[in-house]
Coordinates of C-alpha atoms and ligand atoms in Angstrom, one line a residue:
M1 CA -72.0 26.2 -83.4
Q2 CA -74.8 24.6 -81.3
K3 CA -78.0 23.9 -83.3
N4 CA -80.9 21.9 -82.3
P5 CA -82.3 19.6 -84.9
L6 CA -85.8 19.4 -83.4
S7 CA -86.2 23.1 -83.2
E8 CA -84.6 23.8 -86.6
G9 CA -87.0 21.8 -88.8
L10 CA -86.2 18.9 -91.0
T11 CA -83.2 20.3 -92.9
A12 CA -80.1 21.5 -91.2
H13 CA -79.0 24.6 -93.2
N14 CA -75.6 25.2 -91.7
T15 CA -72.5 23.7 -93.2
P16 CA -69.7 22.6 -90.9
E17 CA -66.4 24.4 -90.9
P18 CA -63.6 22.6 -92.9
F19 CA -62.8 19.3 -91.3
V20 CA -60.9 16.1 -91.6
I21 CA -62.7 12.8 -90.8
V22 CA -60.5 9.8 -90.1
I23 CA -62.3 6.5 -90.5
F24 CA -60.6 3.7 -88.5
G25 CA -61.7 0.4 -90.2
A26 CA -62.3 2.1 -93.5
S27 CA -61.8 -1.2 -95.4
G28 CA -64.9 -2.7 -93.6
D29 CA -68.5 -3.3 -94.2
L30 CA -69.9 -0.3 -92.2
S31 CA -67.7 2.1 -94.0
A32 CA -68.7 0.9 -97.4
K33 CA -72.4 0.4 -96.6
K34 CA -73.2 3.4 -94.5
L35 CA -70.4 5.9 -93.9
I36 CA -69.0 6.6 -97.3
P37 CA -72.5 6.7 -98.9
A38 CA -73.7 9.1 -96.2
L39 CA -70.7 11.4 -96.7
F40 CA -71.2 11.3 -100.4
S41 CA -74.9 12.2 -100.1
L42 CA -74.1 15.1 -97.7
F43 CA -71.6 16.3 -100.2
T44 CA -73.9 16.1 -103.2
H45 CA -76.6 17.9 -101.3
N46 CA -74.2 20.7 -100.3
H47 CA -74.4 20.0 -96.6
I48 CA -70.6 19.5 -96.5
I49 CA -68.2 21.4 -98.8
D50 CA -64.7 21.7 -97.5
F51 CA -63.5 18.4 -96.0
T52 CA -61.0 15.5 -96.3
I53 CA -61.8 11.8 -95.7
V54 CA -58.9 9.7 -94.5
G55 CA -59.4 5.9 -94.5
F56 CA -57.3 4.2 -91.9
A57 CA -57.0 0.4 -91.9
R58 CA -54.5 -2.5 -92.0
S59 CA -55.5 -3.6 -95.5
R60 CA -52.6 -2.9 -97.8
W61 CA -54.3 -0.4 -100.1
S62 CA -53.0 2.8 -101.5
S63 CA -55.0 6.0 -101.7
S64 CA -55.7 5.2 -105.4
D65 CA -57.0 1.7 -104.4
F66 CA -59.3 3.3 -101.8
K67 CA -60.5 5.9 -104.4
E68 CA -61.2 3.1 -106.9
K69 CA -63.2 1.1 -104.4
T70 CA -65.1 4.2 -103.4
A71 CA -65.9 5.1 -107.0
A72 CA -67.3 1.6 -107.5
L73 CA -69.4 1.7 -104.4
I74 CA -70.8 5.1 -105.4
H75 CA -71.6 3.8 -108.8
N76 CA -73.4 0.8 -107.4
R77 CA -75.3 2.7 -104.8
F78 CA -76.2 6.0 -106.5
G79 CA -76.1 4.9 -110.2
T80 CA -77.7 7.6 -112.4
Q81 CA -78.7 9.8 -109.4
T82 CA -75.2 11.3 -109.5
T83 CA -72.8 12.6 -112.1
E84 CA -69.2 11.7 -112.9
Q85 CA -68.2 15.2 -112.0
E86 CA -69.6 14.9 -108.5
T87 CA -67.9 11.6 -108.0
A88 CA -64.6 13.0 -109.3
E89 CA -64.9 16.0 -106.9
F90 CA -65.6 13.7 -104.0
L91 CA -62.7 11.4 -104.8
K92 CA -60.3 14.4 -104.7
R93 CA -61.0 14.7 -101.0
I94 CA -60.1 11.0 -100.2
H95 CA -56.9 9.6 -98.8
Y96 CA -55.9 6.3 -97.2
I97 CA -53.4 5.2 -94.6
S98 CA -52.5 1.5 -94.4
A99 CA -51.1 0.7 -90.9
P100 CA -51.7 -1.4 -87.8
Y101 CA -54.1 0.3 -85.3
D102 CA -51.8 -0.3 -82.3
T103 CA -48.4 0.9 -83.3
D104 CA -47.2 4.5 -83.9
E105 CA -46.6 4.2 -87.7
G106 CA -49.9 5.3 -89.1
Y107 CA -50.5 7.9 -86.4
T108 CA -47.1 9.5 -87.2
L109 CA -48.2 9.8 -90.8
L110 CA -51.6 11.1 -89.7
K111 CA -49.9 13.8 -87.6
K112 CA -47.5 14.8 -90.4
K113 CA -50.1 15.1 -93.1
F114 CA -53.4 16.2 -91.4
A115 CA -52.8 17.3 -87.8
A116 CA -52.4 21.0 -88.8
Q117 CA -56.1 21.0 -89.8
K118 CA -58.5 23.0 -87.6
H119 CA -61.1 20.3 -87.0
L120 CA -60.4 16.6 -86.7
I121 CA -63.0 13.9 -86.3
Y122 CA -62.1 10.3 -85.5
Y123 CA -64.6 7.6 -86.4
L124 CA -64.2 4.2 -84.8
A125 CA -65.5 1.7 -87.2
T126 CA -63.4 -1.3 -86.4
P127 CA -64.4 -4.3 -84.3
P128 CA -64.9 -3.0 -80.7
H129 CA -61.8 -4.7 -79.2
M130 CA -59.7 -2.2 -81.3
Y131 CA -61.3 0.9 -79.8
E132 CA -59.1 1.1 -76.7
P133 CA -55.8 0.7 -78.6
I134 CA -56.8 3.3 -81.1
I135 CA -57.8 5.8 -78.4
S136 CA -54.5 5.1 -76.6
Q137 CA -52.5 5.7 -79.8
L138 CA -54.4 8.9 -80.5
G139 CA -53.6 10.2 -77.0
K140 CA -50.0 9.0 -77.1
N141 CA -49.3 10.6 -80.5
R142 CA -50.8 13.9 -79.3
L143 CA -53.5 13.8 -81.9
T144 CA -56.2 14.9 -79.4
Q145 CA -54.8 18.1 -78.1
S146 CA -53.7 21.3 -79.8
A147 CA -54.2 25.0 -79.2
D148 CA -55.2 25.5 -82.9
S149 CA -57.4 22.5 -83.5
T150 CA -60.6 20.9 -82.2
F151 CA -61.1 17.1 -81.9
K152 CA -64.1 14.8 -81.8
I153 CA -64.5 11.1 -81.6
V154 CA -67.4 9.0 -82.9
V155 CA -67.8 5.5 -81.4
E156 CA -69.8 2.8 -83.1
K157 CA -72.0 0.3 -81.3
P158 CA -71.6 -2.0 -79.5
F159 CA -70.3 0.3 -76.8
G160 CA -69.0 -2.4 -74.4
H161 CA -70.2 -6.0 -73.8
D162 CA -71.6 -5.5 -70.3
V163 CA -71.8 -2.8 -67.7
T164 CA -68.2 -3.3 -66.6
S165 CA -66.7 -3.1 -70.1
A166 CA -68.9 -0.1 -71.0
K167 CA -67.6 1.7 -67.9
L168 CA -64.0 0.9 -68.8
L169 CA -64.5 2.2 -72.3
N170 CA -66.1 5.3 -71.0
S171 CA -63.2 5.9 -68.6
K172 CA -60.7 5.3 -71.3
L173 CA -62.4 7.8 -73.6
L174 CA -62.8 10.3 -70.9
S175 CA -59.2 10.1 -69.9
I176 CA -58.3 11.6 -73.3
F177 CA -61.4 13.4 -74.5
K178 CA -64.0 15.4 -72.8
E179 CA -67.6 14.1 -72.8
T180 CA -68.6 17.0 -75.2
Q181 CA -66.1 15.6 -77.7
V182 CA -67.5 12.1 -77.6
Y183 CA -70.4 11.0 -79.9
R184 CA -71.7 7.5 -79.2
I185 CA -73.8 6.3 -82.2
D186 CA -77.1 4.6 -82.0
H187 CA -78.3 4.9 -85.6
Y188 CA -82.0 4.4 -84.6
L189 CA -81.9 7.9 -83.1
G190 CA -81.0 9.2 -86.6
K191 CA -84.2 7.9 -88.1
E192 CA -86.7 10.5 -89.0
T193 CA -89.6 8.5 -87.5
V194 CA -87.8 8.1 -84.2
Q195 CA -87.2 11.8 -83.9
N196 CA -90.9 12.3 -84.7
I197 CA -91.9 10.4 -81.5
I198 CA -90.9 13.5 -79.5
V199 CA -92.5 15.9 -81.9
F200 CA -95.7 13.8 -81.9
R201 CA -95.9 13.6 -78.1
F202 CA -94.8 17.1 -77.1
G203 CA -95.8 19.1 -80.2
N204 CA -99.5 18.1 -79.8
G205 CA -101.6 18.9 -76.8
I206 CA -104.1 16.1 -76.9
Y207 CA -101.9 13.1 -76.2
E208 CA -100.1 14.1 -73.0
P209 CA -103.2 13.9 -70.7
I210 CA -103.9 10.3 -71.7
W211 CA -100.3 9.2 -71.9
N212 CA -100.2 7.3 -68.6
N213 CA -101.5 4.3 -66.7
R214 CA -105.0 5.6 -66.3
Y215 CA -105.6 5.3 -70.1
I216 CA -102.9 3.0 -71.5
D217 CA -103.4 -0.7 -71.1
H218 CA -100.0 -1.7 -72.5
V219 CA -97.3 -0.8 -75.1
Q220 CA -95.8 -3.1 -77.7
I221 CA -92.5 -2.4 -79.3
T222 CA -91.5 -4.6 -82.3
V223 CA -88.3 -4.6 -84.3
A224 CA -88.6 -7.5 -86.7
E225 CA -86.1 -8.2 -89.4
K226 CA -86.3 -10.5 -92.4
A227 CA -82.5 -10.4 -92.7
G228 CA -80.3 -12.9 -90.9
I229 CA -76.9 -12.2 -89.5
E230 CA -75.4 -11.7 -92.9
M231 CA -71.6 -12.0 -92.7
R232 CA -71.4 -11.1 -89.0
G233 CA -71.3 -14.6 -87.5
S234 CA -68.3 -14.1 -85.2
Y235 CA -69.7 -10.8 -83.9
Y236 CA -73.2 -12.2 -83.4
E237 CA -72.0 -15.3 -81.5
N238 CA -70.7 -12.9 -78.8
A239 CA -73.7 -10.6 -78.9
G240 CA -77.1 -12.2 -79.6
A241 CA -80.3 -10.3 -80.0
I242 CA -80.3 -8.9 -76.4
R243 CA -76.9 -7.2 -76.8
D244 CA -77.2 -6.4 -80.5
M245 CA -80.7 -4.8 -80.4
V246 CA -82.2 -4.5 -77.0
Q247 CA -79.4 -2.8 -75.1
N248 CA -79.4 0.1 -77.6
H249 CA -82.2 0.4 -80.3
L250 CA -85.2 -1.1 -78.3
L251 CA -84.3 0.7 -75.1
Q252 CA -83.9 4.0 -77.0
L253 CA -87.4 3.5 -78.5
L254 CA -88.7 2.7 -75.1
C255 CA -87.2 5.9 -73.7
M256 CA -88.7 8.0 -76.4
V257 CA -92.2 6.7 -75.7
A258 CA -91.9 6.7 -71.9
M259 CA -89.9 9.8 -71.0
E260 CA -91.3 12.9 -69.3
A261 CA -91.4 16.2 -71.3
P262 CA -88.0 17.8 -71.2
N263 CA -87.8 21.5 -70.1
D264 CA -86.4 22.4 -73.5
L265 CA -84.7 20.8 -76.5
E266 CA -81.1 21.1 -75.2
P267 CA -79.3 17.8 -75.7
D268 CA -78.8 17.3 -72.0
S269 CA -82.4 18.1 -71.1
I270 CA -83.6 15.3 -73.4
R271 CA -80.9 12.9 -72.3
N272 CA -81.6 13.6 -68.6
E273 CA -85.2 12.5 -69.2
K274 CA -84.1 9.3 -71.0
V275 CA -81.8 8.4 -68.2
K276 CA -84.6 8.7 -65.7
V277 CA -86.6 6.1 -67.7
L278 CA -83.7 3.7 -67.7
K279 CA -83.1 4.1 -64.0
A280 CA -86.8 3.3 -63.3
L281 CA -86.7 0.0 -65.2
R282 CA -87.6 -2.8 -62.9
P283 CA -84.9 -5.5 -63.0
I284 CA -86.2 -8.7 -64.7
T285 CA -86.2 -11.9 -62.8
V286 CA -86.8 -15.3 -64.5
D287 CA -87.7 -17.4 -61.5
S288 CA -91.4 -16.5 -61.5
P289 CA -93.9 -19.1 -62.9
Q290 CA -94.9 -16.6 -65.6
P291 CA -91.9 -16.1 -67.9
A292 CA -91.0 -12.5 -68.5
V293 CA -88.5 -13.2 -71.2
I294 CA -88.4 -15.7 -74.1
R295 CA -85.2 -16.3 -76.0
A296 CA -85.3 -18.2 -79.3
Q297 CA -83.1 -19.1 -82.3
Y298 CA -84.1 -19.5 -86.0
R299 CA -84.1 -22.9 -87.7
A300 CA -84.0 -23.3 -91.5
G301 CA -87.1 -21.9 -93.3
I302 CA -88.4 -20.1 -96.3
I303 CA -88.3 -16.3 -96.8
D304 CA -89.7 -14.7 -100.0
G305 CA -89.8 -18.1 -101.6
E306 CA -86.1 -18.8 -100.9
K307 CA -84.8 -21.4 -98.6
V308 CA -82.6 -20.0 -95.8
K309 CA -80.4 -21.9 -93.5
A310 CA -80.6 -22.3 -89.8
Y311 CA -78.6 -20.0 -87.5
R312 CA -76.4 -22.9 -86.5
K313 CA -75.4 -23.4 -90.1
E314 CA -74.4 -19.8 -90.7
D315 CA -70.8 -19.0 -91.4
K316 CA -68.6 -18.6 -88.3
V317 CA -71.4 -19.8 -86.0
D318 CA -71.0 -22.7 -83.5
P319 CA -73.1 -25.7 -84.8
H320 CA -74.4 -26.1 -81.2
S321 CA -74.7 -22.3 -80.5
I322 CA -77.2 -21.3 -77.8
I323 CA -77.2 -17.6 -78.8
E324 CA -80.6 -16.1 -79.3
T325 CA -81.6 -14.5 -82.6
Y326 CA -85.0 -13.6 -81.1
V327 CA -86.1 -12.2 -77.8
C328 CA -89.3 -10.9 -76.4
M329 CA -89.8 -9.6 -72.9
R330 CA -92.2 -7.9 -70.5
L331 CA -90.9 -4.8 -68.8
F332 CA -92.2 -2.4 -66.1
I333 CA -91.2 1.2 -65.5
D334 CA -91.6 2.0 -61.9
T335 CA -92.8 5.6 -62.0
W336 CA -96.0 7.3 -61.1
R337 CA -96.9 7.7 -64.8
W338 CA -96.3 4.0 -65.8
S339 CA -97.0 2.1 -62.7
G340 CA -98.6 -1.3 -63.6
V341 CA -98.4 -0.8 -67.4
P342 CA -96.6 -3.6 -69.1
F343 CA -94.2 -2.8 -72.0
F344 CA -93.8 -5.8 -74.3
L345 CA -90.7 -5.7 -76.4
R346 CA -89.7 -8.1 -79.2
T347 CA -87.0 -8.3 -81.8
G348 CA -85.7 -11.1 -84.1
K349 CA -83.9 -11.9 -87.2
R350 CA -85.3 -14.0 -90.1
L351 CA -88.9 -13.2 -89.3
S352 CA -91.8 -13.1 -91.8
R353 CA -91.4 -9.4 -92.5
R354 CA -89.4 -6.3 -91.7
L355 CA -91.3 -4.1 -89.3
T356 CA -90.4 -1.6 -86.6
E357 CA -93.3 -0.2 -84.8
I358 CA -94.5 1.1 -81.4
S359 CA -98.1 0.4 -80.6
I360 CA -99.9 2.0 -77.7
Q361 CA -103.0 0.0 -76.7
F362 CA -105.6 2.0 -74.7
K363 CA -107.9 0.6 -72.1
T364 CA -111.4 -0.3 -73.2
P365 CA -114.4 1.9 -72.1
P366 CA -115.3 1.4 -68.4
H367 CA -118.9 0.4 -69.3
L368 CA -119.6 -1.5 -72.5
L369 CA -122.7 -0.3 -74.3
F370 CA -121.9 -1.8 -77.6
G371 CA -120.5 -5.1 -78.9
Q372 CA -122.2 -7.2 -76.3
A373 CA -125.5 -8.3 -78.0
D374 CA -123.7 -10.5 -80.5
S375 CA -120.8 -11.2 -78.1
T376 CA -118.3 -9.5 -80.5
P377 CA -115.4 -8.4 -78.3
I378 CA -114.7 -4.7 -78.4
S379 CA -111.4 -3.7 -80.1
P380 CA -109.2 -1.5 -78.0
N381 CA -108.2 1.8 -79.4
T382 CA -104.6 1.5 -80.6
L383 CA -102.2 4.1 -81.7
T384 CA -99.4 2.7 -83.8
L385 CA -96.2 4.6 -84.8
T386 CA -94.6 2.8 -87.7
I387 CA -90.9 3.5 -87.7
Q388 CA -90.1 1.5 -90.8
P389 CA -90.9 0.6 -93.6
D390 CA -94.2 2.4 -94.6
E391 CA -93.4 5.1 -92.1
G392 CA -96.5 6.7 -90.5
I393 CA -99.0 6.8 -87.7
T394 CA -102.3 4.9 -87.5
F395 CA -105.1 5.3 -84.9
R396 CA -107.5 2.4 -84.7
F397 CA -111.0 3.1 -83.3
N398 CA -114.5 1.5 -83.4
S399 CA -117.1 2.7 -85.7
K400 CA -120.8 1.8 -86.2
L401 CA -121.4 -0.5 -89.2
P402 CA -123.7 1.2 -91.6
G403 CA -127.3 0.0 -91.5
F404 CA -130.1 -0.8 -88.9
T405 CA -127.6 -2.1 -86.4
T406 CA -125.4 -1.1 -83.5
K407 CA -122.7 -3.5 -84.5
M408 CA -119.2 -2.0 -84.6
R409 CA -116.1 -2.6 -86.5
A410 CA -112.6 -1.3 -85.9
V411 CA -111.4 1.2 -88.6
N412 CA -108.1 3.1 -89.1
M413 CA -107.2 6.7 -89.4
N414 CA -103.9 6.9 -91.2
F415 CA -101.0 9.3 -91.7
T416 CA -98.1 8.2 -94.0
Y417 CA -94.9 10.1 -94.6
G418 CA -94.9 9.1 -98.2
S419 CA -98.2 10.7 -99.0
S420 CA -98.0 13.8 -96.7
F421 CA -94.5 15.0 -97.5
A422 CA -92.8 15.3 -100.8
E423 CA -89.3 15.4 -99.3
K424 CA -87.4 12.2 -98.8
S425 CA -86.0 11.8 -95.3
P426 CA -82.2 11.7 -95.0
D427 CA -80.6 8.4 -94.1
A428 CA -80.0 8.0 -90.3
Y429 CA -76.2 8.1 -90.8
E430 CA -76.4 11.3 -92.9
R431 CA -78.4 13.0 -90.1
L432 CA -76.1 11.8 -87.3
L433 CA -72.9 12.7 -89.2
L434 CA -74.1 16.2 -90.0
D435 CA -75.3 16.8 -86.4
M436 CA -72.0 15.6 -85.0
M437 CA -70.1 17.9 -87.5
L438 CA -72.3 20.8 -86.2
N439 CA -71.6 19.9 -82.6
D440 CA -75.1 18.8 -81.8
A441 CA -75.2 15.8 -79.5
T442 CA -79.0 15.5 -79.0
L443 CA -79.2 12.3 -81.0
F444 CA -76.2 10.6 -79.5
T445 CA -76.0 8.6 -76.3
R446 CA -74.5 10.0 -73.2
N447 CA -72.1 8.0 -71.0
D448 CA -74.5 7.5 -68.1
E449 CA -77.3 6.6 -70.5
I450 CA -75.2 3.7 -72.0
E451 CA -74.2 2.5 -68.5
Q452 CA -77.8 2.5 -67.3
A453 CA -78.9 0.6 -70.3
W454 CA -76.1 -2.0 -69.8
K455 CA -77.0 -2.2 -66.1
F456 CA -80.5 -3.4 -67.0
V457 CA -79.3 -5.7 -69.8
S458 CA -76.4 -7.2 -67.9
Q459 CA -78.8 -8.2 -65.1
L460 CA -81.1 -9.7 -67.6
I461 CA -78.3 -11.7 -69.3
S462 CA -77.1 -12.9 -65.9
C463 CA -80.5 -14.6 -65.4
F464 CA -79.6 -17.0 -68.2
K465 CA -76.0 -17.5 -67.4
N466 CA -76.2 -21.0 -66.0
D467 CA -79.0 -22.5 -68.1
A468 CA -79.0 -20.6 -71.4
D469 CA -79.5 -23.9 -73.3
K470 CA -82.6 -24.8 -71.3
N471 CA -84.1 -21.4 -71.9
L472 CA -83.8 -21.4 -75.6
F473 CA -86.7 -22.0 -77.9
F474 CA -86.8 -22.3 -81.7
Y475 CA -88.7 -20.9 -84.6
N476 CA -88.7 -21.4 -88.3
A477 CA -87.1 -18.7 -90.5
G478 CA -89.9 -16.8 -92.2
S479 CA -92.3 -17.3 -89.3
A480 CA -93.6 -14.7 -86.7
G481 CA -91.2 -16.1 -84.1
P482 CA -91.4 -18.9 -81.5
E483 CA -94.9 -20.1 -80.4
E484 CA -93.9 -19.6 -76.8
A485 CA -93.8 -15.8 -77.3
H486 CA -97.4 -15.6 -76.2
L487 CA -96.5 -16.8 -72.7
I488 CA -95.2 -13.5 -71.5
M489 CA -98.5 -11.9 -72.5
T490 CA -100.8 -14.5 -70.9
P491 CA -101.0 -13.0 -67.5
Y492 CA -102.2 -9.7 -69.0
N493 CA -104.8 -11.2 -71.4
S494 CA -103.0 -9.5 -74.3
T495 CA -101.8 -10.9 -77.7
W496 CA -98.9 -9.8 -79.9
R497 CA -99.8 -7.7 -82.9
K498 CA -99.8 -9.7 -86.1
L499 CA -96.4 -9.7 -87.9
Ligands
NDP501 P1 -65.7 -5.3 -90.1 O1 -65.6 -6.7 -89.5 O2 -66.0 -5.2 -91.6 O3 -64.4 -4.6 -89.7 C1 -64.0 -3.3 -90.1 C2 -62.5 -3.3 -90.4 O4 -61.8 -3.5 -89.2 C3 -62.1 -4.4 -91.3 O5 -62.2 -4.0 -92.6 C4 -60.7 -4.7 -90.9 O6 -59.8 -3.7 -91.5 C5 -60.6 -4.3 -89.4 N1 -60.7 -5.5 -88.6 C6 -61.5 -6.6 -88.8 N2 -61.3 -7.5 -87.9 C7 -60.2 -7.1 -87.2 C8 -59.5 -7.6 -86.1 N3 -59.8 -8.8 -85.5 N4 -58.5 -6.9 -85.5 C9 -58.2 -5.7 -86.0 N5 -58.9 -5.1 -87.1 C10 -59.9 -5.8 -87.6 O7 -66.8 -4.5 -89.2 P2 -68.0 -3.6 -89.7 O8 -67.5 -2.6 -90.7 O9 -69.1 -4.5 -90.0 O10 -68.3 -2.9 -88.3 C11 -67.5 -1.9 -87.7 C12 -68.0 -1.5 -86.4 O11 -69.3 -0.9 -86.6 C13 -68.2 -2.6 -85.4 O12 -68.0 -2.2 -84.1 C14 -69.7 -3.0 -85.6 O13 -70.2 -3.6 -84.5 C15 -70.3 -1.6 -85.9 N6 -71.5 -1.7 -86.7 C16 -71.6 -2.3 -87.9 C17 -72.8 -2.4 -88.6 C18 -72.8 -3.0 -90.0 O14 -73.9 -3.0 -90.6 N7 -71.7 -3.5 -90.5 C19 -74.0 -1.9 -88.0 C20 -73.9 -1.2 -86.8 C21 -72.7 -1.2 -86.1 P3 -58.3 -4.1 -91.8 O15 -58.1 -5.5 -91.7 O16 -58.1 -3.5 -93.2 O17 -57.6 -3.3 -90.7
BG6_502 C1 -77.7 -2.9 -86.1 C2 -77.6 -4.4 -85.7 O1 -77.3 -2.1 -85.1 O2 -79.0 -2.7 -86.5 C3 -78.0 -5.3 -86.8 O3 -76.2 -4.7 -85.4 C4 -79.4 -4.9 -87.3 O4 -78.0 -6.6 -86.4 C5 -79.4 -3.4 -87.6 O5 -79.7 -5.7 -88.5 C6 -80.9 -3.0 -87.9 O6 -80.9 -1.7 -88.4 P1 -82.1 -1.2 -89.3 O7 -81.8 0.3 -89.5 O8 -82.0 -2.0 -90.6 O9 -83.3 -1.5 -88.6

């Protein structure tokens, strides 16, 4: 069943055919924080009815233990929004297999108990180094082919560590599964406001004519977090902000803003346009006198009145670590549409507030009639798409101040999801899981898309390979980031939007 989310409105009405979903790494953080709650919510909203969840992990739990833990997390997460009966019905559908990921034992059991089912979904939610052994075991134990069943595999991020490892993982997956069976997750694509970028751009006639270098001065994309690295020290030490956030979420946002209109809403039509953007990214070099990238790391500081520790003091982090927890950069897309328009991207942890937004700053009028007499600089028109929190769209323009004057002031025209729509948006994981169950890959990343994104990011990382320590700045937790962030804007007379 091939359905298109963007053409079908906000709610998918189809329910998937009966399926079994096997979660590898079911004892972990992602499973408890995102996957089980998303499956529960889909169940209570009648989007999924006939299904079995099999937790697969090494932790020595029984199915009863897994049910007990699931019941507790449902209680904590949904509280009075759910009933005991709903929880009990959900728990009936849950099983657990305790086994190593790289030996036959657990897979033999999986085959015996569940392989006769018609639709099997495998979800890789272990640390990434276990993906390959699990894929091999699935293949070896003939859990990926049968005349009577269909199989899909969902792969969590990070998908590889660089371009080479991403290619290796792709070829491993594609030696056992077909591309149409593989769903690579980037949960930003599941966010309602991210999907709305395409609707906003291509569902309205007025923006397309001005969406180019003739009218746009620059674009700023911000993904700021108040949160630190939480309990993920060992992962983050091998990733840093560039791999953790830029390679996937920020580049996906960039693609949504910069892509050409697809011919239709077929998954491949959209993904083809995104790949073109990634291919047109100009490689970043760091040897010019004007820095194009600033990396930084948080020191101790105060957030919401609470003292928070420095990155180097976090659990499982090297006390001399030179990993960046913040990065900002200036990018160019070498196409006719975007020639000469800088895209400024920034992301960081432990900043003053949580904010994800895309802000399009338009050029000022060619001849200034107003705002000169009193030397007040004219504010550029700005269109800001707020992805989270306070989801909405704001257009900022100049207006005459009331009275006997031609003085101007910038004012806002606002749309907010909260006040315009009564319906609450589904969580990104709910959306993505349901689309995958309904065979819709539009909001998942294709193999060539991932490889192109890594190509750009690997080249960027290689620029810092030899002197990453010299190229690292610092900022206080709870601040707007490092002071040096303005340096990448200086040549373009721009400033970062206030955080
Ligand atoms: P965890 O570290 O919690 O690991 C998940 C499970 O994998 C663990 O419960 C453990 O199960 C098993 N595991 C842990 N370490 C190892 C190891 N060294 N060797 C073999 N098995 C191990 O990870 P998360 O749940 O946080 O993340 C899972 C995946 O999802 C990762 O790829 C992560 O990058 C990705 N992700 C996570 C997010 C999050 O918010 N947590 C957000 C986005 C992506 P057991 O010991 O029982 O086998
Ligand atoms: C994950 C990153 O992919 O996205 C985390 O690994 C980050 O480090 C998270 O905190 C941010 O997601 P969101 O949805 O909270 O913006």
